[in-house]
Amino acid sequence: GGAAMAGPRVVIIGAGVVGAALADEISARGWTEVTVVDQGPLPATGGSTSHAPGLVFQTNSSKTMTELARYTVEKFCSLDVDGRPCFLQVGGLEVATTPERLTELRRRHGWVTAWGVEAELLTAEECVRRHPLVDGERVLGGLLVPTDGLAKAVLAVEAQIRRATERGVTFLARHEVLDVLQTDGEVSGVVTDQGEIPADIVVCCAGIWGPKIARMVGMDLPLTPLAHQLAWTGPVPALAGQTQEAVRPILRHQDGDLYYRDRFDGLGIGYYGHRPMPVSADDILSVDEAEAMPSVLKFTEEDFEAAWSETQALLPATREAKVEEGINGLFSFTTDNFPLLGESRDVKGFWVAEAVWVTHSAGVGRAMAEWLVDGYCSSFDLHECDVNRFEPHQLSPEYVLARDCQNFVEVYDILHPLQPSGDPRPIRTSPFHARQREKGAFFLEANGWERPQWYEANAGLVEGRNIPTPNDWAAQFWSPIVGAEAQATRETVAMYDMSALKRLEVSGPGAADFLERLTTGKVAKSVGSVTYTLFLDHDGGIRSDVTVARLGRDLFQIGANGNVDLDWLTRHLPADGTVQVRDITAGTCCIGLWGPLARKVLQPLTDADFSGDGLKYFRARRAYVGSVPVTAMRLSYVGELGWELYTTADQGQKLWDTLWAAVRPLGGIVAGRGAFNSLRLEKGYRSFGTDMTYEYDPYEAGIGFAVRLDKGDFIGREALERRKETVRRRLACLTIDDPQSVVMGKEPVYDGDRPVGYVTSAAYGYTVGKGIAYAWLPAGLAVPGTP
């Protein structure tokens, strides 16, 4: 490259909406030694982008997904190709034909309002006014988002290719990637059918081909290409003479698994109600073999019959028209409906930006450009999208196929926030599982673990207690037993299964220094100390909150939040091999023994001194409980006296039986996650991923006490010094007096008529007799006593 070339050598695989957006965004940030390769012709390369119907609905239960979509809308609105716009901002309308869907649209209005996108709820008459083809008798109401619309995906690709090319990016059409080269665990280039291209960084934006490319570096991508039906009607007489491509809002009829868009005097109809039609990435035809394009399969008319009759019911004018053409178009689904973004954990320099729909494409392009150039993403919180978030079982082909197909089936379903994912289940069971079943545990799933939400054996506890029943929606996956278990924990003593929480072991002569550098607190304290501390990113955002227990001079145990924490630690390991990190979760288990009578249970079972002085708060020790060796840590998520008691999985059931034999005579209980969550919110303990994420710093989140700026340097310290001075928003605790108005998280919070923030976690506080909701608010409103 000449003098103008800058940045490392980057090869982007795939020139669809994601690859083109990334090339544009990364070259705008000064990295111009970039080559984009695609097996197809440009700009319509034959992947999902090339057939995408282009409907952009920004509403999502995830704040991040809405923000990625909002950026995509804003960017596409600013792009054109020779005066042809890349976005037709006709608005997005969702209609309800059942009372359940109408209630769901109110919740969806809440989300999109919480995330700062303008939206309004419409009556049936207003729906017809916006979209005159809709049958006003069938519709009960709707949700309108005025900034939604139609992305002209191929035009947007062309516009972004032009911008990137002007900055020096090279686009190579009809170059098929055959292999990704690596040297000593680092990417060194890409082999195409037209020769090799050297690279320091390779980003896979291959969409439905992603799993095939990722496998070249030994990476399993939990992505399945699924066929989805898209049909086009011929002329609809009621639309005769429409010269503009689109005038009515894009339309979703989720009760019928359908969506619609204008195309001059006809309509495009998308359908999710048919059987899942998965295709292996290896079986997709090549550009030359495919009739239309590789991502387009033959339309199966029989799968579309129900869609067409439902369409004629909702839009009576279509009875005068015919379906003239259709495709089964391939696009990507994942096991949790989030994209796959980030760097391979095994091959340095191999990155993926996969399973990204047109709706979020430009946002993801920007996020990846920031992440690559700056080392972190400042515009979006990507914790839900990190490709390294998965547990090992979540990458098994059987699991991936089952979940991805289920997500296709459920794409427009009304899903409860606690809804457990279906089969395959159970996958992971703690050593306590048999005992929990004997006690009538109602299980939900956490990271694949079966975890009791409450126990039917405690049904007798409900009598004589004041436990308000929430509304019908909130009462799903709930029982009054939850309230009884919460109150009983504060009265006597309870055993909680904490096995589903991620446990990591960090060891070796360099372990103490390593953890000091990665955490905000002083963790290299005396053996037996336990520290609540944070991992921060370089911009001072919270990457996780963890407990670090020093169990030996060179041995630490970390209570972490998930696989992304394991990845973060592993990524930062010193090259000299003085530190090892391993996930010990599966080989261990944990019982939380908490409540005012906890010491009465534990002390008679052991020789070790568990008095207040014998083991102080936030201290750990090894001991025997009966015949079981345990590591005991005196800390509590529920705000009561007690310990987390860890042992190896083989002795878990023995530990449970030993404790239960001592708990029962004192009137104690076993309790589930429902009670646990209520108790933690009464106490004010934060939960990473809901209450705080990468976009917030410790001062905003109210956990500045976990930061020791006076210790040596640590990741994020420099950024904190700056952020400390200006705290403009805070995580605040709200209480709700009416037990019927149940808040479940993600609702908007209003100051008068003005939405000013949103709820993170919420539960009923059974000890305080009020609903509790944590919410992000402007600092000026987060003052106690403010209504």
mmCIF file of N, CA and C in Angstrom, residues 205-273:
data_model
loop_
_atom_site.group_PDB
_atom_site.id
_atom_site.type_symbol
_atom_site.label_atom_id
_atom_site.label_comp_id
_atom_site.label_asym_id
_atom_site.label_seq_id
_atom_site.Cartn_x
_atom_site.Cartn_y
_atom_site.Cartn_z
ATOM 1 N N CYS A 205 -18.388 -12.084 7.563
ATOM 2 C CA CYS A 205 -19.730 -11.507 7.435
ATOM 3 C C CYS A 205 -20.467 -12.291 6.352
ATOM 4 N N ALA A 206 -20.344 -13.607 6.425
ATOM 5 C CA ALA A 206 -20.797 -14.469 5.343
ATOM 6 C C ALA A 206 -22.253 -14.891 5.497
ATOM 7 N N GLY A 207 -22.934 -14.375 6.516
ATOM 8 C CA GLY A 207 -24.358 -14.665 6.649
ATOM 9 C C GLY A 207 -24.638 -16.148 6.734
ATOM 10 N N ILE A 208 -25.531 -16.644 5.828
ATOM 11 C CA ILE A 208 -25.937 -18.049 5.879
ATOM 12 C C ILE A 208 -24.782 -19.018 5.647
ATOM 13 N N TRP A 209 -23.669 -18.531 5.070
ATOM 14 C CA TRP A 209 -22.487 -19.389 4.887
ATOM 15 C C TRP A 209 -21.549 -19.326 6.102
ATOM 16 N N GLY A 210 -21.916 -18.532 7.093
ATOM 17 C CA GLY A 210 -21.033 -18.314 8.246
ATOM 18 C C GLY A 210 -20.487 -19.578 8.887
ATOM 19 N N PRO A 211 -21.354 -20.573 9.174
ATOM 20 C CA PRO A 211 -20.849 -21.780 9.836
ATOM 21 C C PRO A 211 -19.753 -22.481 9.037
ATOM 22 N N LYS A 212 -19.864 -22.429 7.710
ATOM 23 C CA LYS A 212 -18.896 -23.100 6.831
ATOM 24 C C LYS A 212 -17.542 -22.385 6.914
ATOM 25 N N ILE A 213 -17.567 -21.047 6.881
ATOM 26 C CA ILE A 213 -16.322 -20.271 6.955
ATOM 27 C C ILE A 213 -15.687 -20.406 8.344
ATOM 28 N N ALA A 214 -16.518 -20.297 9.391
ATOM 29 C CA ALA A 214 -15.991 -20.352 10.762
ATOM 30 C C ALA A 214 -15.328 -21.698 11.036
ATOM 31 N N ARG A 215 -15.874 -22.759 10.435
ATOM 32 C CA ARG A 215 -15.305 -24.097 10.646
ATOM 33 C C ARG A 215 -13.876 -24.180 10.101
ATOM 34 N N MET A 216 -13.523 -23.289 9.173
ATOM 35 C CA MET A 216 -12.157 -23.280 8.623
ATOM 36 C C MET A 216 -11.126 -22.961 9.709
ATOM 37 N N VAL A 217 -11.567 -22.289 10.781
ATOM 38 C CA VAL A 217 -10.640 -22.037 11.898
ATOM 39 C C VAL A 217 -11.089 -22.810 13.139
ATOM 40 N N GLY A 218 -11.902 -23.840 12.921
ATOM 41 C CA GLY A 218 -12.302 -24.706 14.037
ATOM 42 C C GLY A 218 -13.336 -24.105 14.972
ATOM 43 N N MET A 219 -14.128 -23.169 14.462
ATOM 44 C CA MET A 219 -15.083 -22.463 15.325
ATOM 45 C C MET A 219 -16.508 -22.944 15.016
ATOM 46 N N ASP A 220 -17.262 -23.275 16.068
ATOM 47 C CA ASP A 220 -18.664 -23.677 15.882
ATOM 48 C C ASP A 220 -19.566 -22.463 16.021
ATOM 49 N N LEU A 221 -20.301 -22.131 14.974
ATOM 50 C CA LEU A 221 -21.253 -21.019 15.055
ATOM 51 C C LEU A 221 -22.656 -21.598 15.222
ATOM 52 N N PRO A 222 -23.350 -21.239 16.295
ATOM 53 C CA PRO A 222 -24.697 -21.789 16.517
ATOM 54 C C PRO A 222 -25.752 -21.101 15.654
ATOM 55 N N LEU A 223 -25.587 -21.223 14.346
ATOM 56 C CA LEU A 223 -26.430 -20.518 13.379
ATOM 57 C C LEU A 223 -27.008 -21.548 12.411
ATOM 58 N N THR A 224 -28.290 -21.434 12.117
ATOM 59 C CA THR A 224 -28.920 -22.305 11.123
ATOM 60 C C THR A 224 -29.586 -21.445 10.052
ATOM 61 N N PRO A 225 -29.250 -21.671 8.777
ATOM 62 C CA PRO A 225 -30.031 -21.028 7.716
ATOM 63 C C PRO A 225 -31.401 -21.708 7.633
ATOM 64 N N LEU A 226 -32.458 -20.912 7.671
ATOM 65 C CA LEU A 226 -33.811 -21.446 7.533
ATOM 66 C C LEU A 226 -34.509 -20.749 6.374
ATOM 67 N N ALA A 227 -35.329 -21.513 5.663
ATOM 68 C CA ALA A 227 -36.082 -20.932 4.560
ATOM 69 C C ALA A 227 -37.347 -20.284 5.112
ATOM 70 N N HIS A 228 -37.685 -19.145 4.522
ATOM 71 C CA HIS A 228 -38.812 -18.343 5.000
ATOM 72 C C HIS A 228 -39.557 -17.888 3.758
ATOM 73 N N GLN A 229 -40.875 -18.032 3.788
ATOM 74 C CA GLN A 229 -41.647 -17.776 2.565
ATOM 75 C C GLN A 229 -41.949 -16.298 2.345
ATOM 76 N N LEU A 230 -41.698 -15.865 1.125
ATOM 77 C CA LEU A 230 -41.993 -14.498 0.715
ATOM 78 C C LEU A 230 -42.690 -14.581 -0.637
ATOM 79 N N ALA A 231 -43.893 -14.000 -0.725
ATOM 80 C CA ALA A 231 -44.662 -14.053 -1.965
ATOM 81 C C ALA A 231 -45.010 -12.636 -2.413
ATOM 82 N N TRP A 232 -45.268 -12.488 -3.712
ATOM 83 C CA TRP A 232 -45.669 -11.191 -4.272
ATOM 84 C C TRP A 232 -46.988 -11.385 -5.004
ATOM 85 N N THR A 233 -47.939 -10.519 -4.724
ATOM 86 C CA THR A 233 -49.207 -10.610 -5.457
ATOM 87 C C THR A 233 -49.052 -9.913 -6.811
ATOM 88 N N GLY A 234 -49.970 -10.232 -7.709
ATOM 89 C CA GLY A 234 -50.103 -9.421 -8.913
ATOM 90 C C GLY A 234 -50.857 -8.152 -8.537
ATOM 91 N N PRO A 235 -51.345 -7.411 -9.528
ATOM 92 C CA PRO A 235 -52.060 -6.169 -9.235
ATOM 93 C C PRO A 235 -53.268 -6.403 -8.318
ATOM 94 N N VAL A 236 -53.407 -5.549 -7.292
ATOM 95 C CA VAL A 236 -54.592 -5.548 -6.429
ATOM 96 C C VAL A 236 -55.463 -4.395 -6.951
ATOM 97 N N PRO A 237 -56.675 -4.697 -7.495
ATOM 98 C CA PRO A 237 -57.474 -3.622 -8.120
ATOM 99 C C PRO A 237 -57.626 -2.386 -7.243
ATOM 100 N N ALA A 238 -57.749 -2.578 -5.913
ATOM 101 C CA ALA A 238 -57.921 -1.419 -5.026
ATOM 102 C C ALA A 238 -56.698 -0.496 -5.038
ATOM 103 N N LEU A 239 -55.547 -1.012 -5.500
ATOM 104 C CA LEU A 239 -54.320 -0.200 -5.506
ATOM 105 C C LEU A 239 -53.974 0.304 -6.902
ATOM 106 N N ALA A 240 -54.909 0.133 -7.848
ATOM 107 C CA ALA A 240 -54.622 0.489 -9.242
ATOM 108 C C ALA A 240 -54.106 1.922 -9.333
ATOM 109 N N GLY A 241 -53.060 2.106 -10.127
ATOM 110 C CA GLY A 241 -52.546 3.449 -10.381
ATOM 111 C C GLY A 241 -51.543 3.940 -9.354
ATOM 112 N N GLN A 242 -51.143 3.096 -8.391
ATOM 113 C CA GLN A 242 -50.130 3.550 -7.418
ATOM 114 C C GLN A 242 -48.765 3.609 -8.101
ATOM 115 N N THR A 243 -48.237 4.809 -8.246
ATOM 116 C CA THR A 243 -46.965 4.973 -8.970
ATOM 117 C C THR A 243 -45.762 4.989 -8.039
ATOM 118 N N GLN A 244 -46.000 5.270 -6.757
ATOM 119 C CA GLN A 244 -44.896 5.196 -5.797
ATOM 120 C C GLN A 244 -44.766 3.754 -5.322
ATOM 121 N N GLU A 245 -43.531 3.346 -5.046
ATOM 122 C CA GLU A 245 -43.331 1.954 -4.620
ATOM 123 C C GLU A 245 -44.093 1.647 -3.326
ATOM 124 N N ALA A 246 -44.033 2.578 -2.363
ATOM 125 C CA ALA A 246 -44.661 2.313 -1.064
ATOM 126 C C ALA A 246 -45.279 3.593 -0.526
ATOM 127 N N VAL A 247 -46.553 3.511 -0.158
ATOM 128 C CA VAL A 247 -47.211 4.652 0.469
ATOM 129 C C VAL A 247 -47.796 4.287 1.833
ATOM 130 N N ARG A 248 -48.221 3.020 1.993
ATOM 131 C CA ARG A 248 -48.778 2.594 3.285
ATOM 132 C C ARG A 248 -47.668 2.086 4.192
ATOM 133 N N PRO A 249 -47.891 2.107 5.517
ATOM 134 C CA PRO A 249 -46.853 1.580 6.418
ATOM 135 C C PRO A 249 -46.632 0.079 6.182
ATOM 136 N N ILE A 250 -45.425 -0.374 6.461
ATOM 137 C CA ILE A 250 -45.190 -1.819 6.510
ATOM 138 C C ILE A 250 -46.063 -2.356 7.631
ATOM 139 N N LEU A 251 -46.518 -3.589 7.473
ATOM 140 C CA LEU A 251 -47.585 -4.093 8.338
ATOM 141 C C LEU A 251 -47.197 -5.451 8.903
ATOM 142 N N ARG A 252 -47.409 -5.638 10.209
ATOM 143 C CA ARG A 252 -47.218 -6.960 10.795
ATOM 144 C C ARG A 252 -48.531 -7.448 11.381
ATOM 145 N N HIS A 253 -48.900 -8.674 11.015
ATOM 146 C CA HIS A 253 -50.081 -9.345 11.574
ATOM 147 C C HIS A 253 -49.538 -10.579 12.285
ATOM 148 N N GLN A 254 -49.053 -10.338 13.517
ATOM 149 C CA GLN A 254 -48.317 -11.410 14.194
ATOM 150 C C GLN A 254 -49.219 -12.559 14.630
ATOM 151 N N ASP A 255 -50.527 -12.278 14.839
ATOM 152 C CA ASP A 255 -51.436 -13.374 15.171
ATOM 153 C C ASP A 255 -51.538 -14.368 14.017
ATOM 154 N N GLY A 256 -51.192 -13.917 12.808
ATOM 155 C CA GLY A 256 -51.223 -14.804 11.644
ATOM 156 C C GLY A 256 -49.835 -15.159 11.136
ATOM 157 N N ASP A 257 -48.795 -14.807 11.899
ATOM 158 C CA ASP A 257 -47.414 -15.060 11.479
ATOM 159 C C ASP A 257 -47.099 -14.415 10.130
ATOM 160 N N LEU A 258 -47.669 -13.236 9.887
ATOM 161 C CA LEU A 258 -47.558 -12.612 8.565
ATOM 162 C C LEU A 258 -47.050 -11.177 8.642
ATOM 163 N N TYR A 259 -46.401 -10.741 7.559
ATOM 164 C CA TYR A 259 -46.086 -9.318 7.405
ATOM 165 C C TYR A 259 -46.283 -8.930 5.941
ATOM 166 N N TYR A 260 -46.458 -7.622 5.720
ATOM 167 C CA TYR A 260 -46.819 -7.129 4.394
ATOM 168 C C TYR A 260 -46.058 -5.851 4.057
ATOM 169 N N ARG A 261 -45.812 -5.657 2.754
ATOM 170 C CA ARG A 261 -45.239 -4.395 2.294
ATOM 171 C C ARG A 261 -45.816 -4.060 0.922
ATOM 172 N N ASP A 262 -45.885 -2.755 0.642
ATOM 173 C CA ASP A 262 -46.321 -2.297 -0.683
ATOM 174 C C ASP A 262 -45.273 -2.628 -1.749
ATOM 175 N N ARG A 263 -45.745 -2.879 -2.977
ATOM 176 C CA ARG A 263 -44.858 -2.800 -4.137
ATOM 177 C C ARG A 263 -45.712 -2.285 -5.297
ATOM 178 N N PHE A 264 -45.750 -0.951 -5.438
ATOM 179 C CA PHE A 264 -46.595 -0.293 -6.439
ATOM 180 C C PHE A 264 -48.047 -0.770 -6.265
ATOM 181 N N ASP A 265 -48.639 -1.436 -7.277
ATOM 182 C CA ASP A 265 -50.047 -1.805 -7.120
ATOM 183 C C ASP A 265 -50.222 -3.237 -6.613
ATOM 184 N N GLY A 266 -49.136 -3.804 -6.060
ATOM 185 C CA GLY A 266 -49.214 -5.146 -5.485
ATOM 186 C C GLY A 266 -48.643 -5.144 -4.077
ATOM 187 N N LEU A 267 -48.597 -6.337 -3.460
ATOM 188 C CA LEU A 267 -48.101 -6.468 -2.093
ATOM 189 C C LEU A 267 -47.065 -7.575 -2.005
ATOM 190 N N GLY A 268 -46.109 -7.396 -1.112
ATOM 191 C CA GLY A 268 -45.220 -8.488 -0.713
ATOM 192 C C GLY A 268 -45.756 -9.071 0.588
ATOM 193 N N ILE A 269 -45.735 -10.405 0.682
ATOM 194 C CA ILE A 269 -46.276 -11.091 1.866
ATOM 195 C C ILE A 269 -45.205 -12.023 2.414
ATOM 196 N N GLY A 270 -44.824 -11.814 3.677
ATOM 197 C CA GLY A 270 -43.859 -12.709 4.319
ATOM 198 C C GLY A 270 -44.576 -13.574 5.334
ATOM 199 N N TYR A 271 -44.141 -14.839 5.440
ATOM 200 C CA TYR A 271 -44.883 -15.805 6.264
ATOM 201 C C TYR A 271 -43.937 -16.629 7.138
ATOM 202 N N TYR A 272 -44.243 -16.670 8.433
ATOM 203 C CA TYR A 272 -43.477 -17.485 9.391
ATOM 204 C C TYR A 272 -44.274 -18.676 9.912
ATOM 205 N N GLY A 273 -45.501 -18.863 9.406
ATOM 206 C CA GLY A 273 -46.371 -19.871 10.014
ATOM 207 C C GLY A 273 -46.152 -21.282 9.509
#
